[in-house]
PDB file of C-alpha atoms in Angstrom:
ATOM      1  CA  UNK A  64       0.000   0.000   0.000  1.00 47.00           C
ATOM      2  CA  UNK A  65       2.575   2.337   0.673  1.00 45.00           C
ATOM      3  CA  UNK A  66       4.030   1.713  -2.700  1.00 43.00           C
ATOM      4  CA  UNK A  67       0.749   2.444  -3.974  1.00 39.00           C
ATOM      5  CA  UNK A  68       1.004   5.893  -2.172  1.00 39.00           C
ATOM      6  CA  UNK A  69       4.385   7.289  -3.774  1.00 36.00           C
ATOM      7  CA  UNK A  70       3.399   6.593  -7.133  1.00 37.00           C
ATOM      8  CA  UNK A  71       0.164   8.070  -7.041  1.00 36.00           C
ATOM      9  CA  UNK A  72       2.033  11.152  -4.971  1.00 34.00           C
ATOM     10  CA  UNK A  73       4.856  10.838  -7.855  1.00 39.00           C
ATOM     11  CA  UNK A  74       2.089  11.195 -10.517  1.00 38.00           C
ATOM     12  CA  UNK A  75       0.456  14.815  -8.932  1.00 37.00           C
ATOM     13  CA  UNK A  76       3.886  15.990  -8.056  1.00 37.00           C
ATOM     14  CA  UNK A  77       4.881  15.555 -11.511  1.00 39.00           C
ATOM     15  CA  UNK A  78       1.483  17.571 -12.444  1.00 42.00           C
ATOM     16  CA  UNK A  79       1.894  17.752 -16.267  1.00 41.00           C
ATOM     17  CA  UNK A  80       4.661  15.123 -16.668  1.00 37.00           C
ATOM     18  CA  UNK A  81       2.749  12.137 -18.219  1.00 33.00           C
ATOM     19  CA  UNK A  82       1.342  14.634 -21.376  1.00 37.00           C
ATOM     20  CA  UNK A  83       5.439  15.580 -21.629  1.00 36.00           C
ATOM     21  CA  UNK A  84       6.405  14.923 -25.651  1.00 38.00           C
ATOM     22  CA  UNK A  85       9.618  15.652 -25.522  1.00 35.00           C
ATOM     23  CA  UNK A  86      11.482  15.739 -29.472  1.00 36.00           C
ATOM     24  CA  UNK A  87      14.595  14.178 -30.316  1.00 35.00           C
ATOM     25  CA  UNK A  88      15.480  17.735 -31.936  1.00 39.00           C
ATOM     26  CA  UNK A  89      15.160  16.262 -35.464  1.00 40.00           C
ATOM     27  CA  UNK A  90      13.314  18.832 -37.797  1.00 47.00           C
ATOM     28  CA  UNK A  91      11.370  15.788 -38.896  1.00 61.00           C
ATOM     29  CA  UNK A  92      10.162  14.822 -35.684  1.00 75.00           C
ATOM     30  CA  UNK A  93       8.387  18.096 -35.234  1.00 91.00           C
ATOM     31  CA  UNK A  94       5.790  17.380 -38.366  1.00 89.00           C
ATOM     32  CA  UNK A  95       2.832  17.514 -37.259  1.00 87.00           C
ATOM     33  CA  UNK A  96       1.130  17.344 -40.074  1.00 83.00           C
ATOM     34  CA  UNK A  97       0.230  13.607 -40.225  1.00 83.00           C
ATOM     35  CA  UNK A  98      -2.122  14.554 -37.528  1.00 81.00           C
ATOM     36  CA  UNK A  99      -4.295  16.502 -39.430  1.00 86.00           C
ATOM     37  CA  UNK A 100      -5.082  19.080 -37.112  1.00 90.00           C
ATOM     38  CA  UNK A 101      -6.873  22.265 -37.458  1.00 94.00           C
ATOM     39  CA  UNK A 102      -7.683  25.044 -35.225  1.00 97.00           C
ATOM     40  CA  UNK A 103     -11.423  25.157 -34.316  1.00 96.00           C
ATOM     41  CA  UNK A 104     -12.508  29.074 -35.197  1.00 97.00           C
ATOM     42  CA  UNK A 105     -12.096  30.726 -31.915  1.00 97.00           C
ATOM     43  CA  UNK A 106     -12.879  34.217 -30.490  1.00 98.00           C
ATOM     44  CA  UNK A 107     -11.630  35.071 -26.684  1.00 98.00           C
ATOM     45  CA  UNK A 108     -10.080  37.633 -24.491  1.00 98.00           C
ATOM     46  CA  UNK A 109      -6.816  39.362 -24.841  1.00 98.00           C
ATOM     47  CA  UNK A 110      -4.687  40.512 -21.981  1.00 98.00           C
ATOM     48  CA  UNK A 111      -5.687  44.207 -22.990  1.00 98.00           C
ATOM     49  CA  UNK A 112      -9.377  42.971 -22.190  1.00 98.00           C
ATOM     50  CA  UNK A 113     -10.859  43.107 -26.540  1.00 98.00           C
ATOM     51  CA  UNK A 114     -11.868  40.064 -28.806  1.00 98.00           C
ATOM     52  CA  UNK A 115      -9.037  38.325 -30.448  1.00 98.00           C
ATOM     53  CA  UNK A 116      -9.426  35.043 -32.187  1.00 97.00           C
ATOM     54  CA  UNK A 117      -8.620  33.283 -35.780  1.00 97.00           C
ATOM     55  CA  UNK A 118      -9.996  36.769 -37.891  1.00 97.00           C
ATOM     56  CA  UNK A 119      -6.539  38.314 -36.658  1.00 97.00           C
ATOM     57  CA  UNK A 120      -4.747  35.406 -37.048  1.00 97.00           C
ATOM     58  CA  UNK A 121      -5.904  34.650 -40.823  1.00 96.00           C
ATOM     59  CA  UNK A 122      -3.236  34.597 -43.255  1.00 96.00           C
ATOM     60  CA  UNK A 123      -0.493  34.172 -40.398  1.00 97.00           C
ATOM     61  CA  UNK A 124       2.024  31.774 -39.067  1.00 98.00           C
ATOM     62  CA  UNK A 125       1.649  31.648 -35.202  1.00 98.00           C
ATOM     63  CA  UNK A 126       2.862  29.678 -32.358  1.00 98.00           C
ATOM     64  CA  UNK A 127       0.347  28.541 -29.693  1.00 97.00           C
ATOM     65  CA  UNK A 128       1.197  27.255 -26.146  1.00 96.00           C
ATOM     66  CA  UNK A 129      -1.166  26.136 -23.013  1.00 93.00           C
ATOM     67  CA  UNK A 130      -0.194  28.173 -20.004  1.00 93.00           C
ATOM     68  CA  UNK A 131      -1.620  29.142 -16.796  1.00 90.00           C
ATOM     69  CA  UNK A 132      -0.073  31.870 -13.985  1.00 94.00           C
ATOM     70  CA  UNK A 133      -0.227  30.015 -11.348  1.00 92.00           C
ATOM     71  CA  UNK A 134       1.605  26.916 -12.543  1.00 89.00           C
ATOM     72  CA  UNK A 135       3.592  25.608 -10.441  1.00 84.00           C
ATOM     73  CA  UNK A 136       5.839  23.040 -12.183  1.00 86.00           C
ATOM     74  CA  UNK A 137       6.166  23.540 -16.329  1.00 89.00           C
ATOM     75  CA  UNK A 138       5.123  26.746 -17.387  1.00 90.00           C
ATOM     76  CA  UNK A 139       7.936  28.758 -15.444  1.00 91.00           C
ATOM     77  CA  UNK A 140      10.125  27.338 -18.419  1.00 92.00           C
ATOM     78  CA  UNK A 141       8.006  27.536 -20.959  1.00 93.00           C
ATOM     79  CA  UNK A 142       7.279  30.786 -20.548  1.00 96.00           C
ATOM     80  CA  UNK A 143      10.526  32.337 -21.004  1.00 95.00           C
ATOM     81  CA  UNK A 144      11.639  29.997 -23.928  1.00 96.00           C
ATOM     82  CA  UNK A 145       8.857  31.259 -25.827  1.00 97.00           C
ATOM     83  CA  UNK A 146       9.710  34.759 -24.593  1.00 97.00           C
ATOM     84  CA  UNK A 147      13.347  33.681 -26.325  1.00 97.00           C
ATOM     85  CA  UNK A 148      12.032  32.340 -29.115  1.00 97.00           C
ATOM     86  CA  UNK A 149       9.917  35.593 -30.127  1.00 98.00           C
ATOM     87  CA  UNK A 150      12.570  37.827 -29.459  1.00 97.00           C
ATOM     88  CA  UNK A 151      15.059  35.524 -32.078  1.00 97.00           C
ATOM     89  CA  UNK A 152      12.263  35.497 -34.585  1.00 97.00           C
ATOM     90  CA  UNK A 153      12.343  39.442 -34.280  1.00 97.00           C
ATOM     91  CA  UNK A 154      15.779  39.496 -34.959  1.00 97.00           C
ATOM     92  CA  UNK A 155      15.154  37.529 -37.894  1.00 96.00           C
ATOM     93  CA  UNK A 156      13.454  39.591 -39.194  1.00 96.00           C
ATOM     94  CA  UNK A 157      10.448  36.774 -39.133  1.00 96.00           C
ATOM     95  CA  UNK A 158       6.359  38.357 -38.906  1.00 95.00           C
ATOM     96  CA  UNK A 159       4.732  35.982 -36.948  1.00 97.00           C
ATOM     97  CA  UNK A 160       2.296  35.871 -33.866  1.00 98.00           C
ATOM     98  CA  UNK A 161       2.393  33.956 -30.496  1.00 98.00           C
ATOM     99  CA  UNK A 162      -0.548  33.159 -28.618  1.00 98.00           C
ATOM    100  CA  UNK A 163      -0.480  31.411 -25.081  1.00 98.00           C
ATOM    101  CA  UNK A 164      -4.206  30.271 -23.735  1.00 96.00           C
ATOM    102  CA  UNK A 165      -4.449  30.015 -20.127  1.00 94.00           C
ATOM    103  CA  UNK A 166      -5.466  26.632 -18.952  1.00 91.00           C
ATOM    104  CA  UNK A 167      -7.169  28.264 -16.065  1.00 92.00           C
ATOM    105  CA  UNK A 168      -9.980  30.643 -17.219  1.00 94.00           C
ATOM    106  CA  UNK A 169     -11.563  31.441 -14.109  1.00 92.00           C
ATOM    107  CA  UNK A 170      -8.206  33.054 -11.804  1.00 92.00           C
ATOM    108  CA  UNK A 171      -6.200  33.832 -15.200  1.00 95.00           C
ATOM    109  CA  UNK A 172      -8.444  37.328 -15.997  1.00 97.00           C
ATOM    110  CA  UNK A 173      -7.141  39.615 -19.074  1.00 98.00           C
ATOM    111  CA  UNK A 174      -5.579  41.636 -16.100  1.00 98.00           C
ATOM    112  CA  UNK A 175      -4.137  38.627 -14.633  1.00 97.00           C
ATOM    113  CA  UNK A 176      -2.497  37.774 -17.788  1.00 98.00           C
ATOM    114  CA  UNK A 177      -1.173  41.519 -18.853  1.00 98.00           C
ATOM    115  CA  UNK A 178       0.680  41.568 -15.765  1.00 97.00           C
ATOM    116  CA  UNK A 179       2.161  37.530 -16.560  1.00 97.00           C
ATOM    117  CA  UNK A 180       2.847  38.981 -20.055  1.00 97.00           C
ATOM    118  CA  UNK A 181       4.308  42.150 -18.868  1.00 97.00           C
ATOM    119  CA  UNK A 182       6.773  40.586 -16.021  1.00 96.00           C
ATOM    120  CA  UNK A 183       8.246  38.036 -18.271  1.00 95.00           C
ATOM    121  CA  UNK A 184       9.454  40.290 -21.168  1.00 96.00           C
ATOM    122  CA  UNK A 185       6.633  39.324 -24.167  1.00 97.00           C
ATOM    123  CA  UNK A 186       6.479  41.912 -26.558  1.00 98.00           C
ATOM    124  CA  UNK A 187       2.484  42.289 -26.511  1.00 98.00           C
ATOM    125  CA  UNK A 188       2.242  43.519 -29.840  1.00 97.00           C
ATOM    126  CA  UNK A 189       2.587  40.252 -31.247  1.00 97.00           C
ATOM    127  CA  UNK A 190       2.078  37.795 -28.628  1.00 98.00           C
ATOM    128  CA  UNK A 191      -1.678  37.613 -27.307  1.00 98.00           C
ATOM    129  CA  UNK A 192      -2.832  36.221 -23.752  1.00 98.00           C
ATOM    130  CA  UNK A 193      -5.920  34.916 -24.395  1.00 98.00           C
ATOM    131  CA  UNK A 194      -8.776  33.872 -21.790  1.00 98.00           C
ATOM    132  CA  UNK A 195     -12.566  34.497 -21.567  1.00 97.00           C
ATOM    133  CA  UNK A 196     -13.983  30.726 -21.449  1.00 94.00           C
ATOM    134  CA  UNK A 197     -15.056  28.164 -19.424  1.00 93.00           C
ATOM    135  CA  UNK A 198     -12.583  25.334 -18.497  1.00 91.00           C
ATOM    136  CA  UNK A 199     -15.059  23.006 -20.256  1.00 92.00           C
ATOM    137  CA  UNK A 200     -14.422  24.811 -23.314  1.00 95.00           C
ATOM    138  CA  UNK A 201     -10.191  24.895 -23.044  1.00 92.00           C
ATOM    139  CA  UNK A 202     -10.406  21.177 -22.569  1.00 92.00           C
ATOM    140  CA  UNK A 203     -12.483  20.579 -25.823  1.00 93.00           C
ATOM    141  CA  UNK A 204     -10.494  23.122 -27.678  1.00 94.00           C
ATOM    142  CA  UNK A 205      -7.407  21.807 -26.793  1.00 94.00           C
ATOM    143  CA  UNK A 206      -8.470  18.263 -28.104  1.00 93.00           C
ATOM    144  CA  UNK A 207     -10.423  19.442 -30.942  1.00 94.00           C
ATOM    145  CA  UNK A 208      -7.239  22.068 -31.818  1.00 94.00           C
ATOM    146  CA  UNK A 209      -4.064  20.928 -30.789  1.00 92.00           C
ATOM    147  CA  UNK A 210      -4.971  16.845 -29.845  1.00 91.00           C
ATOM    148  CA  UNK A 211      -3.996  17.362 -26.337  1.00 90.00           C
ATOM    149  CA  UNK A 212      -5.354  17.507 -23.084  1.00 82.00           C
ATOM    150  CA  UNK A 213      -6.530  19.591 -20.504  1.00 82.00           C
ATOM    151  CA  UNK A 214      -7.436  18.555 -16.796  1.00 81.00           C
ATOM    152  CA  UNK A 215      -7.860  19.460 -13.782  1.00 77.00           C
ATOM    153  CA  UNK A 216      -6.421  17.449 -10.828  1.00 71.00           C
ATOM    154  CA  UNK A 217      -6.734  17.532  -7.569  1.00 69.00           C
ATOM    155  CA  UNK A 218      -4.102  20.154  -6.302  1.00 68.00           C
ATOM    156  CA  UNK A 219      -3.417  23.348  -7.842  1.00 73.00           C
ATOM    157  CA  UNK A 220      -1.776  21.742 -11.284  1.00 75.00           C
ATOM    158  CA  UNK A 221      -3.762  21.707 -14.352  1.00 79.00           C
ATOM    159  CA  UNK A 222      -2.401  19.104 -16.728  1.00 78.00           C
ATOM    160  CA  UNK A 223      -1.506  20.604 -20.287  1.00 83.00           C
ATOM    161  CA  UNK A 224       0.629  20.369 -23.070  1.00 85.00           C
ATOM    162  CA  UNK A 225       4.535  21.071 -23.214  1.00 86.00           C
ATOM    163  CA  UNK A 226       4.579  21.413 -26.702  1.00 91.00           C
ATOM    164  CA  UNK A 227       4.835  24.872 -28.814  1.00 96.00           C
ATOM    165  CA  UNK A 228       2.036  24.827 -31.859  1.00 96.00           C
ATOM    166  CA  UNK A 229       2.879  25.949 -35.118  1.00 97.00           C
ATOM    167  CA  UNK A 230      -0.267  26.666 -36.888  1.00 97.00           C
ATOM    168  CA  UNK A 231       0.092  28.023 -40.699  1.00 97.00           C
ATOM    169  CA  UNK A 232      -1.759  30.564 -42.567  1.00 97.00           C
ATOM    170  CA  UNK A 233      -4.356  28.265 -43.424  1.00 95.00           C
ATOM    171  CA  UNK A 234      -5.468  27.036 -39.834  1.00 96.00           C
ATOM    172  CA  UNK A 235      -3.267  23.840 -39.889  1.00 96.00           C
ATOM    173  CA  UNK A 236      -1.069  22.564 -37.140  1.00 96.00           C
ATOM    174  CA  UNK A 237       2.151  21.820 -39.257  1.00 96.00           C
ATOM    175  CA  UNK A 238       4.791  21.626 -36.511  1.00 95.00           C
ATOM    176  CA  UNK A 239       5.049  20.622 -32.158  1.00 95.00           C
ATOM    177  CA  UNK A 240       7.814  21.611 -30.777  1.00 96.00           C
ATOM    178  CA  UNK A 241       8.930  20.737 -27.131  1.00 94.00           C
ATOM    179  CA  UNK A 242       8.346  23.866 -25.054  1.00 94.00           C
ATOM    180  CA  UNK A 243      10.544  22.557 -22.564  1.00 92.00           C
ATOM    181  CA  UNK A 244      13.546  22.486 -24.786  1.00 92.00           C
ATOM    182  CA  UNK A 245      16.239  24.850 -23.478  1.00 90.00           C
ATOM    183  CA  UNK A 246      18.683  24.653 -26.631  1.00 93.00           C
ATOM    184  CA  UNK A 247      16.436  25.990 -28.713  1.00 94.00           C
ATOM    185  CA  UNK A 248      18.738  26.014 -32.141  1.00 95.00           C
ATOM    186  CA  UNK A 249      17.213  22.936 -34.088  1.00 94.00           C
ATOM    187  CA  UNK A 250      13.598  24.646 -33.508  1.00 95.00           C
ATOM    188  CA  UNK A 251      14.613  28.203 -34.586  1.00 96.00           C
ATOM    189  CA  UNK A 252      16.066  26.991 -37.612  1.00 95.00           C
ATOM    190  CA  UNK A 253      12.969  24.766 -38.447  1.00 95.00           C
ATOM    191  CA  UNK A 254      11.004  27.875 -37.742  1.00 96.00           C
ATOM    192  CA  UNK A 255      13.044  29.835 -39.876  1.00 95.00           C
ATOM    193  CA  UNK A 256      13.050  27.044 -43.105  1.00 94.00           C
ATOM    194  CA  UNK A 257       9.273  26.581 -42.774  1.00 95.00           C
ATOM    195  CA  UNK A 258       8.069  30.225 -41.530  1.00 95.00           C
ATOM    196  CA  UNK A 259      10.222  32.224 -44.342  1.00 72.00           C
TER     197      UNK A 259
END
């Protein structure tokens, strides 16, 4: 029995570690395309509190995480490698947009998030905080989206997805990256081949 007990501790201490896909670092292990996914038409909340959803996003290449402020565990590094990864694409000269959902509707307000957004160095013109749904509706978008889960559990973790979404100008999820990657060289330069 007390075996019992450490995994299932091990398990919520690890909060999202069973959903981890972590890449090789192979360009073609980030295709994404065999799953066929496409982002469900969407309209939420921005961090500055207006409607933002796949109308601004039309005709763009944009990179989509699962975040939440309060995350305990995964999302302190994911955070910032996105951060890093917008500010290379910058100096790349690269136009693209980066959204990060928040997992956690219901503490994770617009002013919630322009404050996260603000304190870790995103350049809010082209990286959107979005909320302003139920947690329902994250779940199902997630899976109906991205293929990946949302749940709750029973401390303060929410399980989500590591990965980084590339979605194309069409709607399609072309590329996951691992959002917990810190050498982030093999994904900039995939970025770069299939973004320019």
């Amino acid at each position: 029995m007390k075996l019992v007990s450490v995994i299932v501790l091990a398990f919520f201490l690890s909060g999202c570690g069973w959903v981890y896909q972590v890449g090789s670092g192979s360009s073609s292990e980030y295709d994404f395309s065999e799953a066929q996914a496409e982002v469900v038409p969407f309209e939420f909340t921005n961090q500055n509190g207006e409607n933002y959803g796949s109308e601004q996003l039309e005709g763009k290449y944009w990179l989509a995480n699962m975040i939440f402020t309060y995350c305990p565990t995964v999302c302190p590094t994911m955070t910032p490698n996105m951060q890093r990864l917008q500010a290379t694409m910058q100096e790349e000269g690269v136009e693209m947009s980066f959204i990060s959902f928040t997992v956690d509707p219901e503490r994770d307000t617009a002013e919630q998030l322009l404050s996260y957004g603000t304190n870790v160095g995103a350049d809010l013109n082209s990286w959107q905080f979005l909320t302003g749904y139920t947690q329902d509706e994250i779940a199902a978008f997630a899976r109906d989206s991205f293929k990946s889960v949302v749940q709750e559990t029973d401390g303060d973790d929410i399980v989500h997805s590591t990965s980084f979404f590339l979605v194309d100008p069409n709607g399609q999820v072309i590329r996951r990256y691992d959002g917990l990657q810190t050498n982030q060289d093999s994904i900039v330069e995939d970025l770069l081949e299939t973004v320019q």
